[in-house]
Amino acid sequence: MIKTNDSKKIYSVILTFLSIILFYFFEAIQFGYFNVLAPSLLKSGIYNHQQIAALSSAYMYGIIFGLFPVGLIDRFSMRKILLWSIFGSVIGAFLLFICEEYTLRLFARFVCGFFGGAFSFVGGIRLVALLFPSRFTFYLGLFLSAGTLGGLACLYPLLIAIEYFGVTSAMEIVAIFGLFVMVFNIFFLHPKEDLAAKSATTGSLKNWITIIKNTHNWLDCIMVILLDTPVSILGTLWGIVILMNIFHLSDVLSTSIMMAFFLGMMIGYPLCGMLADKFNDSKWIIFVGSFISLLMIVLMIFDHTLSVTALFLLFSGLGFFSSCQSLGFTWLTKNMRPDLIGRNSAFNSMLFMGTNGGFKQFSAYLLSLVPIIG
């Protein structure tokens, strides 16, 4: 961790790390809870596949637009920027359950992504790089595990909330939790400022050109997109729908299997970071993880008679081995100058989220061709 004799500084680092983790955890809940909402919305006839996919994707499109100013993290106070982003995300979360019009809900999801989704991820990477430069890969894995824990939290607990209180009340609970996240960060988020954060305000265009011309950056982005998109579609949107209607499982069993998927990712993220730090080489980890993930996905595509036990093992294994994608974020950070980490992360995330959102809507189109909701 950070070597210091000052216990107050140690506590400050720990609480700051917990603060950004809590922010990312909250955003992961918002990012993925349509996986749980989708079956209820489809069965009730409130929305169709394309509308649900658009609501889910609106969050990512908000992230894309939010990433244009997120590079300011490199140049201004990180604490102020992150606190304002949490405030904006909480406002969007409350708008989502207050509004009943579909268009307004699309706008609310966009607001959540613009403020929360963009700044929690990029700000988190920047903050981890500042707090733990010597063990960045491991602590980045812990940070990403927090997002996976958010995915877990929005599955079975949210399903219970929907069954007892309804969809709207479940969204209200998430928004109220956002208030707690905002208060916690107000008191405990105190990131140390790097000299890069006070870097020269000129040469902005030149810096963007430097990022765009980095060939390694593009190749690493493509790798992360290929690894992340399939598991993102399963984990944050259609996983439960597919398990219920293709493998004919109950909503409770489907939710439990998706929880196993996220649990596998939670274990995989820090473990991949530890292995990469230990061997100082992560290429073989990504090769093994991606190859095994591909085999598991192919098996699920071609065999719809898999038992519940087999599905538990496959989904937990898919989550575990696909977590090797986290090492791609380490490469993306190390391939760029320290003073450009924020802007580089913003540029990469624009590519991730734009591609992810497009494939989600395309997947809705494919599902609409086959009437799987009976």
Short mmCIF file of C-alpha atoms in Angstrom, two decimals, residues 126-293:
data_model
loop_
_atom_site.label_atom_id
_atom_site.label_comp_id
_atom_site.label_asym_id
_atom_site.label_seq_id
_atom_site.Cartn_x
_atom_site.Cartn_y
_atom_site.Cartn_z
CA ARG A 126 -7.17 8.01 -12.07
CA LEU A 127 -7.52 7.91 -8.29
CA VAL A 128 -6.23 4.33 -7.99
CA ALA A 129 -3.22 5.29 -10.12
CA LEU A 130 -2.47 8.15 -7.72
CA LEU A 131 -3.03 6.24 -4.49
CA PHE A 132 -1.35 2.94 -5.38
CA PRO A 133 1.22 3.47 -8.15
CA SER A 134 3.37 0.48 -7.18
CA ARG A 135 0.49 -2.05 -6.99
CA PHE A 136 -1.88 -0.47 -9.46
CA THR A 137 -3.00 -3.73 -11.12
CA PHE A 138 -4.08 -5.36 -7.85
CA TYR A 139 -5.96 -2.35 -6.50
CA LEU A 140 -7.57 -1.75 -9.88
CA GLY A 141 -8.86 -5.32 -9.61
CA LEU A 142 -10.36 -4.51 -6.20
CA PHE A 143 -11.94 -1.37 -7.64
CA LEU A 144 -13.50 -3.32 -10.53
CA SER A 145 -14.68 -5.99 -8.06
CA ALA A 146 -16.71 -3.28 -6.36
CA GLY A 147 -18.55 -2.76 -9.63
CA THR A 148 -19.18 -6.50 -9.81
CA LEU A 149 -20.53 -6.39 -6.26
CA GLY A 150 -22.91 -3.70 -7.48
CA GLY A 151 -24.04 -6.12 -10.18
CA LEU A 152 -24.66 -8.72 -7.48
CA ALA A 153 -26.60 -6.25 -5.34
CA CYS A 154 -28.98 -5.42 -8.17
CA LEU A 155 -29.93 -9.05 -8.75
CA TYR A 156 -31.58 -11.05 -5.95
CA PRO A 157 -32.07 -8.13 -3.49
CA LEU A 158 -33.62 -6.04 -6.25
CA LEU A 159 -35.76 -8.98 -7.39
CA ILE A 160 -37.16 -9.27 -3.85
CA ALA A 161 -37.84 -5.51 -3.80
CA ILE A 162 -39.68 -5.77 -7.12
CA GLU A 163 -41.84 -8.68 -5.93
CA TYR A 164 -42.81 -6.98 -2.67
CA PHE A 165 -42.92 -3.30 -3.62
CA GLY A 166 -43.04 -3.11 -7.43
CA VAL A 167 -40.69 -1.82 -10.12
CA THR A 168 -41.07 1.88 -9.32
CA SER A 169 -40.39 1.43 -5.60
CA ALA A 170 -37.34 -0.69 -6.37
CA MET A 171 -35.92 2.18 -8.44
CA GLU A 172 -36.72 4.55 -5.55
CA ILE A 173 -34.69 2.38 -3.16
CA VAL A 174 -31.69 2.64 -5.50
CA ALA A 175 -32.07 6.42 -5.65
CA ILE A 176 -32.21 6.71 -1.85
CA PHE A 177 -29.06 4.61 -1.59
CA GLY A 178 -27.46 7.16 -3.91
CA LEU A 179 -28.07 9.84 -1.27
CA PHE A 180 -26.07 7.79 1.23
CA VAL A 181 -23.22 7.46 -1.30
CA MET A 182 -23.19 11.21 -1.83
CA VAL A 183 -23.04 11.99 1.92
CA PHE A 184 -20.27 9.43 2.47
CA ASN A 185 -18.16 10.95 -0.31
CA ILE A 186 -18.71 14.50 0.96
CA PHE A 187 -17.14 13.52 4.28
CA PHE A 188 -14.45 11.04 3.25
CA LEU A 189 -13.39 11.63 -0.36
CA HIS A 190 -10.06 13.48 -0.11
CA PRO A 191 -7.84 12.44 -3.03
CA LYS A 192 -4.27 13.66 -3.06
CA GLU A 193 -3.65 15.95 -6.00
CA ASP A 194 -0.86 15.04 -8.38
CA LEU A 195 1.25 17.64 -10.15
CA ALA A 196 -0.27 16.33 -13.36
CA ALA A 197 -3.61 17.64 -12.16
CA LYS A 198 -2.11 21.13 -12.25
CA SER A 199 -0.42 20.67 -15.60
CA ALA A 200 -0.36 23.35 -18.23
CA THR A 201 -3.70 24.35 -19.64
CA THR A 202 -2.32 24.68 -23.15
CA GLY A 203 -1.64 22.01 -25.74
CA SER A 204 -4.98 20.28 -25.25
CA LEU A 205 -5.39 19.44 -28.95
CA LYS A 206 -1.83 18.16 -29.11
CA ASN A 207 -2.55 15.87 -26.14
CA TRP A 208 -5.63 14.41 -27.83
CA ILE A 209 -3.64 13.81 -31.00
CA THR A 210 -1.01 12.00 -28.92
CA ILE A 211 -3.71 9.71 -27.55
CA ILE A 212 -5.32 9.04 -30.94
CA LYS A 213 -1.98 8.24 -32.61
CA ASN A 214 -1.04 5.65 -29.97
CA THR A 215 -1.30 2.32 -31.85
CA HIS A 216 -0.99 0.20 -28.70
CA ASN A 217 -3.91 2.11 -27.23
CA TRP A 218 -6.19 1.16 -30.15
CA LEU A 219 -5.20 -2.50 -30.06
CA ASP A 220 -5.77 -2.71 -26.31
CA CYS A 221 -9.16 -1.02 -26.74
CA ILE A 222 -10.23 -3.57 -29.34
CA MET A 223 -9.17 -6.40 -27.04
CA VAL A 224 -11.17 -5.04 -24.10
CA ILE A 225 -14.24 -4.46 -26.32
CA LEU A 226 -14.14 -8.04 -27.63
CA LEU A 227 -13.82 -9.46 -24.12
CA ASP A 228 -16.30 -7.15 -22.42
CA THR A 229 -19.24 -6.85 -24.84
CA PRO A 230 -20.60 -10.45 -24.66
CA VAL A 231 -20.41 -10.62 -20.86
CA SER A 232 -21.86 -7.12 -20.56
CA ILE A 233 -24.92 -8.09 -22.61
CA LEU A 234 -25.44 -11.15 -20.41
CA GLY A 235 -24.63 -9.48 -17.12
CA THR A 236 -26.45 -6.17 -17.43
CA LEU A 237 -29.40 -6.76 -19.76
CA TRP A 238 -30.52 -10.11 -21.16
CA GLY A 239 -28.95 -12.76 -18.88
CA ILE A 240 -32.07 -13.43 -16.80
CA VAL A 241 -34.39 -13.20 -19.82
CA ILE A 242 -32.30 -15.81 -21.68
CA LEU A 243 -32.11 -18.17 -18.69
CA MET A 244 -35.85 -17.96 -18.09
CA ASN A 245 -37.00 -18.35 -21.67
CA ILE A 246 -34.32 -20.40 -23.43
CA PHE A 247 -33.20 -22.64 -20.56
CA HIS A 248 -36.71 -22.54 -18.96
CA LEU A 249 -35.64 -21.67 -15.42
CA SER A 250 -37.61 -19.75 -12.79
CA ASP A 251 -36.86 -16.12 -12.05
CA VAL A 252 -35.25 -17.04 -8.73
CA LEU A 253 -32.98 -19.69 -10.27
CA SER A 254 -32.08 -17.38 -13.15
CA THR A 255 -31.18 -14.59 -10.74
CA SER A 256 -29.10 -16.98 -8.62
CA ILE A 257 -27.13 -18.10 -11.68
CA MET A 258 -26.46 -14.49 -12.64
CA MET A 259 -25.25 -13.89 -9.08
CA ALA A 260 -22.80 -16.77 -9.59
CA PHE A 261 -21.63 -15.01 -12.75
CA PHE A 262 -20.87 -11.79 -10.86
CA LEU A 263 -19.31 -13.71 -7.97
CA GLY A 264 -16.90 -15.31 -10.43
CA MET A 265 -15.93 -11.86 -11.68
CA MET A 266 -15.45 -10.58 -8.13
CA ILE A 267 -12.96 -13.35 -7.44
CA GLY A 268 -11.31 -13.10 -10.84
CA TYR A 269 -10.54 -9.37 -10.90
CA PRO A 270 -8.17 -9.16 -7.91
CA LEU A 271 -6.73 -12.63 -8.62
CA CYS A 272 -5.77 -11.61 -12.17
CA GLY A 273 -4.19 -8.47 -10.72
CA MET A 274 -2.19 -10.50 -8.19
CA LEU A 275 -0.97 -12.92 -10.87
CA ALA A 276 0.01 -10.09 -13.20
CA ASP A 277 1.95 -8.34 -10.41
CA LYS A 278 3.65 -11.57 -9.37
CA PHE A 279 4.80 -12.71 -12.81
CA ASN A 280 5.12 -9.21 -14.30
CA ASP A 281 3.48 -10.60 -17.44
CA SER A 282 -0.23 -10.61 -18.18
CA LYS A 283 -0.38 -11.74 -21.80
CA TRP A 284 -0.74 -15.43 -20.96
CA ILE A 285 -3.48 -14.64 -18.41
CA ILE A 286 -5.53 -12.83 -21.07
CA PHE A 287 -4.97 -15.59 -23.63
CA VAL A 288 -6.07 -18.38 -21.26
CA GLY A 289 -9.01 -16.41 -19.86
CA SER A 290 -10.36 -15.33 -23.25
CA PHE A 291 -9.99 -18.82 -24.78
CA ILE A 292 -11.84 -20.56 -21.94
CA SER A 293 -14.54 -17.85 -21.97
#
